[in-house]
XYZ file of C-alpha atoms in Angstrom:
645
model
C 43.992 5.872 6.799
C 43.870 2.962 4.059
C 42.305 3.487 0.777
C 39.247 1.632 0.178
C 40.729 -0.997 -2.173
C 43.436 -1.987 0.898
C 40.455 -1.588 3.362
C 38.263 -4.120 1.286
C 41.251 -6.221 0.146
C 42.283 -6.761 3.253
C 39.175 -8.061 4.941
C 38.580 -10.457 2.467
C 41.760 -12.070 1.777
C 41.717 -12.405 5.234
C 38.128 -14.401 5.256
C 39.615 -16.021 2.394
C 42.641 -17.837 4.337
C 40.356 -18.272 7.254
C 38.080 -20.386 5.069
C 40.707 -22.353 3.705
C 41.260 -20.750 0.197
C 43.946 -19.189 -1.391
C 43.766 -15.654 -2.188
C 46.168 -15.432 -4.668
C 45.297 -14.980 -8.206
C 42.045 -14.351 -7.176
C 41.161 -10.751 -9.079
C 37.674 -10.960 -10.275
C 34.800 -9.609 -8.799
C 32.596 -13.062 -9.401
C 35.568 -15.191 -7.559
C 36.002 -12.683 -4.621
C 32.311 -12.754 -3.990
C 31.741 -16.291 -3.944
C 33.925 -17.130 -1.255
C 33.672 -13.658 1.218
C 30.080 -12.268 2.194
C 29.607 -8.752 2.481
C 29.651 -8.576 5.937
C 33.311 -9.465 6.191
C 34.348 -7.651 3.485
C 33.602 -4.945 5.604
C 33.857 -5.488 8.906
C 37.187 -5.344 11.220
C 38.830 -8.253 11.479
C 37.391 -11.824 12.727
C 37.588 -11.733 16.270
C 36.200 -8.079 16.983
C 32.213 -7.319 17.061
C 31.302 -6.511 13.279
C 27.915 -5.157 12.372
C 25.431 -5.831 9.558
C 25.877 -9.659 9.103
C 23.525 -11.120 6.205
C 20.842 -8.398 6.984
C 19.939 -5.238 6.181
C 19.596 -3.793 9.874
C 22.017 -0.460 10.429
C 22.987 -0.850 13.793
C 24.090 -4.142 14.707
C 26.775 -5.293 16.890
C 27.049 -9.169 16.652
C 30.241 -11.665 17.759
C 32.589 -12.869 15.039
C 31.119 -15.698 12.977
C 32.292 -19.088 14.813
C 30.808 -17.513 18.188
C 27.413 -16.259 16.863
C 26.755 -19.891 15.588
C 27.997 -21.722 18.792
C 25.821 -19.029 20.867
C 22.904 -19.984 18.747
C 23.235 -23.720 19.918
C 21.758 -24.980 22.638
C 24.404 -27.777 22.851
C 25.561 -30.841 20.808
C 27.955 -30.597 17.877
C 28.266 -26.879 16.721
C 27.934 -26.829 12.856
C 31.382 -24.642 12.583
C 33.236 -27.409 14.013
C 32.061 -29.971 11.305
C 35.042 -30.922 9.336
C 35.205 -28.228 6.319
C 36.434 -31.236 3.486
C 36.545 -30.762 0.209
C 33.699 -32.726 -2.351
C 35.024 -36.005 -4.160
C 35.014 -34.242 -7.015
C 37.336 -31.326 -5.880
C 34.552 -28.775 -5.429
C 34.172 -26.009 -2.537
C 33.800 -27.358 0.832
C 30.602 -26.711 3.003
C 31.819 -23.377 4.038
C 29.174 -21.894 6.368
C 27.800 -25.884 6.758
C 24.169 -25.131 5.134
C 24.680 -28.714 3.883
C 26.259 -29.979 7.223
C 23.954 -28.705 9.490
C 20.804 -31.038 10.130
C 17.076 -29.577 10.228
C 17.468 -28.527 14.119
C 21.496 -27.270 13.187
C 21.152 -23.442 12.341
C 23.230 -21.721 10.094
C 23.939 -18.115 8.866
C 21.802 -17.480 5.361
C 24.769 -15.379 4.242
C 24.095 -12.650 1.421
C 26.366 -11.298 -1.022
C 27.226 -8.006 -2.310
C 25.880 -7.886 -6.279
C 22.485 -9.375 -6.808
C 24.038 -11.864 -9.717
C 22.484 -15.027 -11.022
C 19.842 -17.070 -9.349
C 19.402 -14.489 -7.020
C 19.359 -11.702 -9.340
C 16.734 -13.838 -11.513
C 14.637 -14.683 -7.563
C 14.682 -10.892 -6.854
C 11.279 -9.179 -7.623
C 12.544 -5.691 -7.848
C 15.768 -6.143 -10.472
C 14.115 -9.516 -12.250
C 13.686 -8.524 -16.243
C 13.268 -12.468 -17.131
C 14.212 -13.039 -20.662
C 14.193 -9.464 -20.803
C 17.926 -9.378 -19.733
C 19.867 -8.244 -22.674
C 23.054 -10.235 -24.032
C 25.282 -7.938 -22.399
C 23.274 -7.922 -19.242
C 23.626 -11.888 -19.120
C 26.927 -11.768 -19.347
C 27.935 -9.367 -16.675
C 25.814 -10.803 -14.235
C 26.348 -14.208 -14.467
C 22.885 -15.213 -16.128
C 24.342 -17.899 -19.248
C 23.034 -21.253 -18.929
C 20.112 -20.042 -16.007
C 17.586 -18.251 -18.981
C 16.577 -19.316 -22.490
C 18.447 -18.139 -25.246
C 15.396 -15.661 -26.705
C 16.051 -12.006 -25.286
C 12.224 -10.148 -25.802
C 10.865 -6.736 -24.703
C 9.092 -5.855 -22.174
C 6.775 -5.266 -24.300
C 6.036 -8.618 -25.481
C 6.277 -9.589 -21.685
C 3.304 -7.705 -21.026
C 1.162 -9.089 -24.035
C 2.053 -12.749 -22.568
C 0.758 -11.834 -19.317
C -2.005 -10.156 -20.343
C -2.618 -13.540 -22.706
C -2.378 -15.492 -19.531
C -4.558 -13.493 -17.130
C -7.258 -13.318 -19.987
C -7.395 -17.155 -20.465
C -8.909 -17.222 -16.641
C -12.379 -17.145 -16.375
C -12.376 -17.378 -12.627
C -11.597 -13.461 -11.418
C -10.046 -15.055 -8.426
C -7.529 -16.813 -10.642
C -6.857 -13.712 -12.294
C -5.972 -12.281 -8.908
C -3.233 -14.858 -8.164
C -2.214 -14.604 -11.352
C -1.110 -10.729 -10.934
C -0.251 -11.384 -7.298
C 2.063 -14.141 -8.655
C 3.765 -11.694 -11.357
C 4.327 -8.824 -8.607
C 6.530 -11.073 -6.289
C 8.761 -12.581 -8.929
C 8.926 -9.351 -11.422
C 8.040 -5.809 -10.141
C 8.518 -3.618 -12.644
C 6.705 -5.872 -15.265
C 3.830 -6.126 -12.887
C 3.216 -2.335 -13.142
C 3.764 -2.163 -16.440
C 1.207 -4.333 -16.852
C -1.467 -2.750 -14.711
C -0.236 1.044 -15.802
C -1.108 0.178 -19.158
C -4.175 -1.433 -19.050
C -5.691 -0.273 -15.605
C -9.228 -0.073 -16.419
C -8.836 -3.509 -17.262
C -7.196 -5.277 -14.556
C -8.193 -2.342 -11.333
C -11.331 -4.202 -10.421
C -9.036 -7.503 -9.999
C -5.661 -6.013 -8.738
C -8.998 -4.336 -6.229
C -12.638 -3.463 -5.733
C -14.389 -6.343 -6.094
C -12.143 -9.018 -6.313
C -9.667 -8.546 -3.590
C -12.977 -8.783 -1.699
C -13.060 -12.332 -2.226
C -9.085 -12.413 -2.203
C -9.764 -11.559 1.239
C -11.885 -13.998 2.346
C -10.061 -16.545 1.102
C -6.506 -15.109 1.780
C -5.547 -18.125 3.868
C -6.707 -20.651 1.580
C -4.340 -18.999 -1.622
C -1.690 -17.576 0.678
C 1.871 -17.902 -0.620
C 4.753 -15.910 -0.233
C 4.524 -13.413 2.398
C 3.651 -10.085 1.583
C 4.308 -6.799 4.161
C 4.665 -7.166 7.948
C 2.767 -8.739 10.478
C 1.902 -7.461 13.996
C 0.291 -9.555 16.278
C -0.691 -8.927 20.233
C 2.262 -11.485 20.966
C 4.345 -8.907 19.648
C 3.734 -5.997 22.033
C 6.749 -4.409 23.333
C 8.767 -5.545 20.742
C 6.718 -3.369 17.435
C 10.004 -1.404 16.688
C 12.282 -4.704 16.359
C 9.550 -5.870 13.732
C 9.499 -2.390 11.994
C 13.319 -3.206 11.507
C 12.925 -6.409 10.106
C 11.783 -5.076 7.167
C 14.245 -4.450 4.605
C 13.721 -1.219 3.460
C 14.894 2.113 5.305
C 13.227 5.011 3.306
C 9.754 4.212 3.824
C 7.460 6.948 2.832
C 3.963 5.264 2.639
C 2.364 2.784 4.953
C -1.148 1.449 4.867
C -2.718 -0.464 7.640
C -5.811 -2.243 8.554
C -6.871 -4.743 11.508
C -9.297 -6.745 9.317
C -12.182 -5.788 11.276
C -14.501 -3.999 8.839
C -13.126 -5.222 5.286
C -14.967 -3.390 2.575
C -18.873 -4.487 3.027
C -17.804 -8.232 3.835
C -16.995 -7.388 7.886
C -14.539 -8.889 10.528
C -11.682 -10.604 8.202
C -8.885 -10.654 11.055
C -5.429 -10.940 9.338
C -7.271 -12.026 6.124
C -7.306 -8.428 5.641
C -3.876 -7.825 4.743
C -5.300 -8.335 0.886
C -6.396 -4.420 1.183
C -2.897 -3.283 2.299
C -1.047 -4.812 -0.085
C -4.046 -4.062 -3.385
C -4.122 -0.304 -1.515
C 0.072 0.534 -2.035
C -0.073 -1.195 -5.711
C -2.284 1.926 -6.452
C -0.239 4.083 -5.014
C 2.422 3.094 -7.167
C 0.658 2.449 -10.367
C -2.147 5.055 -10.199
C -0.364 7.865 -8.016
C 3.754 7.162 -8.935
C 4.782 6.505 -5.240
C 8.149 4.218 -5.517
C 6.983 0.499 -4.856
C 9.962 0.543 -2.404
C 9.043 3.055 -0.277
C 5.305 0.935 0.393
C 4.884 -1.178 3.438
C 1.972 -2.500 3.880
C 0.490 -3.596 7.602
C -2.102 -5.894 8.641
C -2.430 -5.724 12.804
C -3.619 -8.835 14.343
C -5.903 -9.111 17.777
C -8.044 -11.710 16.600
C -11.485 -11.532 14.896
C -15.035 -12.585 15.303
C -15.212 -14.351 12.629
C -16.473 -17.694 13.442
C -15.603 -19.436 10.001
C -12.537 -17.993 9.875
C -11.655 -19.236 13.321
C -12.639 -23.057 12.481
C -10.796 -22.530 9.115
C -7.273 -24.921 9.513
C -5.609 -22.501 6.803
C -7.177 -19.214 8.711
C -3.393 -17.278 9.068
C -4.142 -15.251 12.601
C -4.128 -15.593 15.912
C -7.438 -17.945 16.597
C -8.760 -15.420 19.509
C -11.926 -13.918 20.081
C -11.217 -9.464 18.959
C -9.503 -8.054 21.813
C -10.433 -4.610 22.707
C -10.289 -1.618 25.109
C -6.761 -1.392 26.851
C -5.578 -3.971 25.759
C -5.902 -3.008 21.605
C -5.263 0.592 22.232
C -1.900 -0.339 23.688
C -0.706 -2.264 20.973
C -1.726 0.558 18.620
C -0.400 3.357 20.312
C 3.547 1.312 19.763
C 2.662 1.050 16.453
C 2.324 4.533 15.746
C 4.947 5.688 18.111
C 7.408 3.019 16.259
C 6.403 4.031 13.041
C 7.609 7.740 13.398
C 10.852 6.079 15.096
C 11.517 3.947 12.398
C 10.574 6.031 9.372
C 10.680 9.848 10.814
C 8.002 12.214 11.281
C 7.216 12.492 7.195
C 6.004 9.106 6.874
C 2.373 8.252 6.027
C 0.381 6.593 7.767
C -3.047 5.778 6.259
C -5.741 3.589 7.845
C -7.831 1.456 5.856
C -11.017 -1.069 7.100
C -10.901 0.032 10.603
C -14.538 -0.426 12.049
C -16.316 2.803 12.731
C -15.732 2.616 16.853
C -12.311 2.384 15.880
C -11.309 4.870 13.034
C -13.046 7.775 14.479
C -11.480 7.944 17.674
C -7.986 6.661 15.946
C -7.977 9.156 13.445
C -9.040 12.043 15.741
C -5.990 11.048 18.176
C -3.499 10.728 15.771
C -4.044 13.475 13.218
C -2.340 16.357 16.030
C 0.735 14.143 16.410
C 1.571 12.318 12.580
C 0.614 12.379 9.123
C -2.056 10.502 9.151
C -5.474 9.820 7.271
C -8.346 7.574 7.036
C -9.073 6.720 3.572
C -12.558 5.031 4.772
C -13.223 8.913 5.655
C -11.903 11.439 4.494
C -10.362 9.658 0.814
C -14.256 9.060 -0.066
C -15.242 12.505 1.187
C -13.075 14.369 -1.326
C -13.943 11.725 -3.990
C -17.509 12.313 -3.444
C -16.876 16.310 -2.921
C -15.036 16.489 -6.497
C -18.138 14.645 -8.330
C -20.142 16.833 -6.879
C -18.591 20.003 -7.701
C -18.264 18.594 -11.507
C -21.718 18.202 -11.497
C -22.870 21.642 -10.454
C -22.570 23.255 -14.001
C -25.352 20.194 -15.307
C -27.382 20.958 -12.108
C -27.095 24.777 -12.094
C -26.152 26.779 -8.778
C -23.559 25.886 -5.838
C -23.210 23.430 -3.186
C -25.013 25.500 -1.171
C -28.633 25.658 -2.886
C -28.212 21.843 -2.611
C -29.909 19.670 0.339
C -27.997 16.537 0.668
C -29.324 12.859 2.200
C -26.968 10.179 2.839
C -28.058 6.727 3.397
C -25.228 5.145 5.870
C -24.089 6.817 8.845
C -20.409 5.326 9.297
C -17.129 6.002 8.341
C -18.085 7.243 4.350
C -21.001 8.956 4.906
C -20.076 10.691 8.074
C -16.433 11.836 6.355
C -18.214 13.070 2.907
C -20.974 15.138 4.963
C -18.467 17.024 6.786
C -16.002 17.702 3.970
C -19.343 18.883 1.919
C -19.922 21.240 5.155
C -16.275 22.487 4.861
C -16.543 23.317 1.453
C -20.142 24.618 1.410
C -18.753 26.873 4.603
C -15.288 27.923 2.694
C -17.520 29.345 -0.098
C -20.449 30.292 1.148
C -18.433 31.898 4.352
C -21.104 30.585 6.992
C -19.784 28.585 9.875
C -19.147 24.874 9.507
C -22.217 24.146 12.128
C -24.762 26.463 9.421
C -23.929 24.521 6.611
C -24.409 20.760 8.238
C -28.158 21.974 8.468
C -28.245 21.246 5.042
C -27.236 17.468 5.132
C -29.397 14.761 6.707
C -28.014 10.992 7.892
C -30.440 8.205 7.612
C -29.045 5.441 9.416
C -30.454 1.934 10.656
C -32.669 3.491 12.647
C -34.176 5.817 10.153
C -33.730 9.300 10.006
C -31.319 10.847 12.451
C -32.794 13.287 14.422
C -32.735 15.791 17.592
C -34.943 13.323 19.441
C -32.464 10.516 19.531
C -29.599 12.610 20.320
C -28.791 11.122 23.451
C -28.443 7.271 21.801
C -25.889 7.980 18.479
C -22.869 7.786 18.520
C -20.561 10.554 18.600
C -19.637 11.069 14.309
C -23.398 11.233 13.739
C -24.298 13.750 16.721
C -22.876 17.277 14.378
C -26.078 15.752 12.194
C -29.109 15.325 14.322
C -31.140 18.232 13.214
C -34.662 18.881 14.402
C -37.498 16.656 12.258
C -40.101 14.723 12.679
C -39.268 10.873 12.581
C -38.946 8.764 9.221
C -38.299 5.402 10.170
C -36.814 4.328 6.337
C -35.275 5.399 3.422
C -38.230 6.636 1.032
C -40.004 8.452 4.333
C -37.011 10.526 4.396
C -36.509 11.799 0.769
C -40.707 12.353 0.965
C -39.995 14.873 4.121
C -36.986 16.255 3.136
C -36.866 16.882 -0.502
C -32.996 16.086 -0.871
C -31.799 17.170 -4.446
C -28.714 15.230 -3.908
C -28.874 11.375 -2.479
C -25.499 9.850 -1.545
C -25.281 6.035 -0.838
C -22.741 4.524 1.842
C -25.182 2.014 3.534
C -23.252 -1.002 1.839
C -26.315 -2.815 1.270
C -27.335 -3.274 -2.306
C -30.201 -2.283 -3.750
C -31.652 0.062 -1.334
C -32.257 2.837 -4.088
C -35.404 1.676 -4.965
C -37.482 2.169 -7.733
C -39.758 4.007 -5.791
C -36.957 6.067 -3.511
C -35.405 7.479 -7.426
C -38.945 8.191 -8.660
C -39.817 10.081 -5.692
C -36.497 11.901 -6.002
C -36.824 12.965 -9.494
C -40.884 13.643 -8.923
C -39.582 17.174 -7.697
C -35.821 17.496 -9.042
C -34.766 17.246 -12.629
C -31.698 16.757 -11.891
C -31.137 15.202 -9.274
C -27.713 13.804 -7.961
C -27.339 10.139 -7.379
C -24.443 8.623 -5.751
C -24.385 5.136 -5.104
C -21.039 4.757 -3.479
C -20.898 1.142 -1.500
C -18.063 -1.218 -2.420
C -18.022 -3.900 -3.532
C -20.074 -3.255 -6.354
C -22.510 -6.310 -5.550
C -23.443 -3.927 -2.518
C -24.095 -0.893 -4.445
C -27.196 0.930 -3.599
C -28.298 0.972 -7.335
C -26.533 0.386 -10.473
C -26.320 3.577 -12.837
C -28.959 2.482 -14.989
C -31.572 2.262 -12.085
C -29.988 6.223 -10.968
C -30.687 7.307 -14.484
C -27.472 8.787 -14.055
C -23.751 7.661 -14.790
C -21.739 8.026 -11.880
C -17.947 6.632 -11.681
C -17.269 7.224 -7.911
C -13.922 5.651 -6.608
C -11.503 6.385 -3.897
C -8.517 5.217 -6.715
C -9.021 9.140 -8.070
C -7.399 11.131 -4.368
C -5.298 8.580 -2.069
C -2.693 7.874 -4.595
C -2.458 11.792 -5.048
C -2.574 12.412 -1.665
C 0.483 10.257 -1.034
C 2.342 11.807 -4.037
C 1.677 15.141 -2.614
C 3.038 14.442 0.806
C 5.476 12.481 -0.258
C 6.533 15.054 -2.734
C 6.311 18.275 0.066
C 7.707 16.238 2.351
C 4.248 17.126 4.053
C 4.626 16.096 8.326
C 0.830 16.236 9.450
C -2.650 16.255 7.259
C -4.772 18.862 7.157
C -8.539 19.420 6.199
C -7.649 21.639 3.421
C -5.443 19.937 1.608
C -8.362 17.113 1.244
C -10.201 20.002 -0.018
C -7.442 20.889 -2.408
C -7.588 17.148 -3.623
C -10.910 17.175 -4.531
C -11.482 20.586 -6.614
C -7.565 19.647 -8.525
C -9.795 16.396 -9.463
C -13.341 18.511 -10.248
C -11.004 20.674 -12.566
C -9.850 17.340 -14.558
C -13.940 17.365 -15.435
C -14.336 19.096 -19.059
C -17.261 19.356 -21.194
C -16.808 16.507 -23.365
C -17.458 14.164 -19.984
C -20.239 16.506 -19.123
C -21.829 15.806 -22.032
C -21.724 11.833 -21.118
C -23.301 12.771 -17.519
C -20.190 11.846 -16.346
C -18.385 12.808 -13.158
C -15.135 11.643 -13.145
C -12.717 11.138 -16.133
C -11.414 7.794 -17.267
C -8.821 5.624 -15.608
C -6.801 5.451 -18.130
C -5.843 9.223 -17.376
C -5.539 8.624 -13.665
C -1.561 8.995 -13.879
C -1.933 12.842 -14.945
C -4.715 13.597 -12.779
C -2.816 12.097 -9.785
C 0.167 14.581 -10.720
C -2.433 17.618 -10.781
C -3.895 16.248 -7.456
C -0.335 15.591 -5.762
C 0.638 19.173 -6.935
C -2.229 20.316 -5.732
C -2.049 19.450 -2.296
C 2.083 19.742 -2.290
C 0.504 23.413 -2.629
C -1.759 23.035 0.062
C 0.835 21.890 2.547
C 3.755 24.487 1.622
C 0.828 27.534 2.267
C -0.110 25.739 5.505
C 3.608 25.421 6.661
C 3.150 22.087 6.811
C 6.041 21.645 3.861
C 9.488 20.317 4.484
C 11.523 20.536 1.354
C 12.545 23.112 0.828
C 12.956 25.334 -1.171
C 9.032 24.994 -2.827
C 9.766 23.809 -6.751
C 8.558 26.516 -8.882
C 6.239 24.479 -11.297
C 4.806 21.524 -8.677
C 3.124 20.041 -10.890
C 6.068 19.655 -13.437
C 8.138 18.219 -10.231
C 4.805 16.033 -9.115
C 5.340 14.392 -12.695
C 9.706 13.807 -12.285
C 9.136 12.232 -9.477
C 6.325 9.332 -10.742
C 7.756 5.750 -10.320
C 7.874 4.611 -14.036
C 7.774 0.581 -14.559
C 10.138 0.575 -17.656
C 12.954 -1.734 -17.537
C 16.239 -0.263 -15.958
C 19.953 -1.668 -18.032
C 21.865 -2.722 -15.174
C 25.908 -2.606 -15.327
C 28.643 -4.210 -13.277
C 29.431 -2.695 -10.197
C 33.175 -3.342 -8.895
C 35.361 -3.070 -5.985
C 37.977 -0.527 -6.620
C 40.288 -1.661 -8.982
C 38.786 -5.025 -9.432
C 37.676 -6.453 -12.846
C 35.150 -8.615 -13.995
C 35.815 -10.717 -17.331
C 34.087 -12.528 -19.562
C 33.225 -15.784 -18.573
C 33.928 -18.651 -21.205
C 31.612 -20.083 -22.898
């Protein structure tokens, strides 16, 4: 068998003489590259099928070069049978005819080995800027293509922060950020690690709201994958497209209930994309092992559907069969692309839609609904942080939530799970506890027959209250939890009546975005820092990190009393519930741990064997934005000198 010098030498002296240049002499690294692709260095010889040409696909059997252009032509002149001629001036001839070809004459966009160069300095994930160090610039080809000044990252990330600043428009501050994560990754996180209480409510809640709803209008380069009805049957091939292989997180949405703002279609791919930043920055899950999803059927949306820069399918919703098909080969391709460990979490599905989705799914992939059951253990871990202010446990508490969807549904029943797990009553005794109001007013045994399905476990018998304040005067709640997502619905009168009989009472105002919150803190008399930023990124470490293959109940439940325990008595003191972003990295580490636990005592754990000290390993294995040194990488034997300068 040939070593792998002779292997690789051969194949591309070979593509060498085939393209008309001389392969003696030629030694370095640089010159080899520029003239032989990696697919041919590689491959068997010209002639035979070779696999892998110019993408990153693993399995790919493909003619030699000269036939897969001629196949791609419908007829005319084939581009390989241009004449190859050397420039006036002597330089390399049009080799793979990008500059023969007209605009309807395809051509192969051939990639090369070593990201050197312009297309080091145009890759997102190795780009340092003028960051590259003097030895760095020389070894990869970067003289002459950057200013002279070398600076630290450091520096970088006072510029950009400079920049972003200057903005008064939050949208501008958006693009701004967006514009820094596509052309320099690490400096991106960097930037939003280190000053994250700053720049969270832009990078999300509330701007990417109005990112959003304007996502067509600023859209520039594409960001994650796109899955449209027109590409049912083929969800796998577009899976593959996507260049990386180890994908470990995946957040989707179908635009149809976008935070409080409603039907957004593919304008919703703004929540993806803000959603697996987090995970990176806040919980340490590898930017490279994200994909984010947006699935298109169309929306409702009448402006968006007369908008000329609206970027989906300009349909009416489709629904029933038809939507249930499409997402049924998107999960099935997901666990063929990725493997069973790969997480799946649904975000802004609309509440006829995540319910049923999420209870279909969670038996056959790891899978959660943030919408659900990422509030619910946020919610669960302020309230268990409060208990030593209020006095007692969860279960001398009576609980009224005002919304009945997707949040307020998933926090009542994780509340009933705990209050059952301590108190050791059944899951049905402790719901007796918690009242929905809904649209409708109060729910209730008399309209049992009319709600929907998630509200039914909550219909308990009363007498009807046909609003808000009617409710807390009947029922006395000592706790008062806000999903409605319609602002200002607390109401003077609702908090005095509230804390007429309580003196400390709970208030939750929980609604994003913040222009929809029930109340600010101010009106609660109480300081309350709810977000769903404190579990999902831990959740995702901690599956990730367990190698975890379904979600259970527990390990939600794990999430939220690892984040209670991050509560100490100094943020008591402040009436506050939650501890400060700027700590979020550690407490996602105790939270990942936490549930890493969770699913290794379920059997629900696939590495094997369980690290001794989890949350030690939760910690290694944090993505950390610091600039990497990069070195030359060679073929064997092969040198790369010095260039001249």
């Amino acid at each position: 068998m040939p070593s792998p010098r002779n292997f690789f030498w051969s194949h591309a002296t070979h593509l060498l003489r085939r393209c008309g240049r001389q392969p003696d002499g030629v030694s370095s690294q640089r010159s080899l590259y520029s003239a032989a692709p990696i697919a041919d260095l590689i491959a068997p010889p010209l002639g035979a099928n070779f696999w892998g040409i110019g993408c990153s696909r693993r399995h790919r059997n493909l003619p030699a070069m000269e036939n897969q252009v001629k196949g791609m032509m419908s007829g005319g002149l084939d581009v390989s049978d241009l004449k190859n001629a050397n420039t006036v001036g002597g330089g390399v001839g049009d080799t793979f005819g990008e500059d023969a070809a007209t605009e309807e004459q395809p051509f192969t966009p051939w990639a090369r080995i070593v990201a050197s160069g312009l297309e080091l300095l145009r890759d997102p994930r190795y780009n340092k800027g003028l960051a590259f160090t003097e030895v760095e610039r020389d070894r990869h080809y970067l003289r002459g293509l950057l200013p002279p000044t070398v600076i630290s990252q450091e520096l970088q990330v006072e510029r950009i922060l400079e920049n972003v600043r200057s903005y008064q428009n939050p949208l501008e501050k958006y693009i701004a950020l967006m514009d820094l994560q596509e052309r320099n990754e690490r400096l991106f996180y960097k930037v939003l690690i280190d000053h994250v209480e700053e720049l969270l409510p832009i990078v999300y809640t509330p701007v990417v709201g109005e990112a959003c709803q304007k996502y067509g209008n600023i859209f520039r380069r594409p960001h994650g994958l796109y899955i449209s009805l027109k590409d049912r049957g083929h969800v796998l091939e577009l899976l593959k497209n996507w260049p990386e292989k180890n994908v470990e997180v995946i957040v989707v949405t179908d635009g149809e209930r976008i935070l409080g703002l409603g039907d957004l279609g593919l304008n919703g791919m703004g929540i993806p994309i803000g959603k697996l930043a987090l995970y990176t920055a806040l919980g340490g899950v590898r930017p490279s092992s994200t994909l984010p999803i947006a699935i298109d059927v169309g929306t409702n949306n009448e402006a968006l559907l007369k908008n000329p820069f609206y970027i989906g399918l300009r349909q009416r919703r489709t629904t029933g069969q038809e939507y249930d098909e499409l997402l049924h080969e998107f999960m099935i391709a997901c666990k063929q692309a990725y493997g069973e460990k790969v997480l799946i979490q649904f975000e802004d599905f609309a509440n006829h839609n995540a319910f049923r989705l999420l209870q279909k799914y969670a038996t056959t992939h790891l899978v959660f609904n943030d919408d659900i059951q990422g509030t619910a253990a946020v919610a669960l871990a302020g309230l268990v942080a409060a208990l030593p202010i209020t006095g007692g446990t969860l279960a001398d508490h009576k609980f009224l939530f005002l919304g009945a969807g997707e949040a307020g549904t998933g926090i009542a029943e994780i509340i009933a799970l705990e209050v059952s797990k301590q108190g050791k009553i059944t899951v049905e005794e402790a719901r007796k506890a918690i009242h929905l109001v809904d649209s409708k007013g109060l729910v209730t045994k008399s309209r049992y027959e009319s709600l929907q399905e998630h509200k039914r476990p909550y219909a308990h018998e009363h007498p009807p209250a046909h609003d808000l304040l009617s409710a807390v005067k009947v029922l006395k709640p000592t706790v008062l939890i806000g999903t409605s997502g319609k602002g200002g619905t607390f109401t003077k009168e609702v908090l005095e009546e509230v804390s007429s009989y309580q003196d400390k009472p709970i208030i939750m105002a929980l609604s994003n975005p913040t222009s929809q919150s029930e109340c600010t803190a101010e009106e609660a008399y109480k300081y309350t820092k709810s977000n769903n930023c404190y579990i999902f990124p831990g959740m995702g470490l901690g599956c990730t990190i367990s190698g975890a293959i379904r979600v259970h109940d527990d390990m939600f439940l794990a999430a939220a009393e690892a984040l209670a325990k991050q509560i100490n008595e100094e943020h008591l003191a402040k009436n506050q519930l939650y501890p400060a972003f700027n700590e979020i990295r550690e407490i996602s580490a105790h939270i990942g741990a936490a549930v890493a636990a969770k699913a290794y005592e379920l059997g629900l754990a696939t590495k094997l064997p369980q690290p001794k000290d989890l949350f030690a390993y939760a910690k290694s294995c944090m993505y950390s934005p610091n600039y990497r040194q990069y070195r030359k990488s060679l073929l064997p034997g092969a040198t790369v000198p010095r260039p001249r300068l």
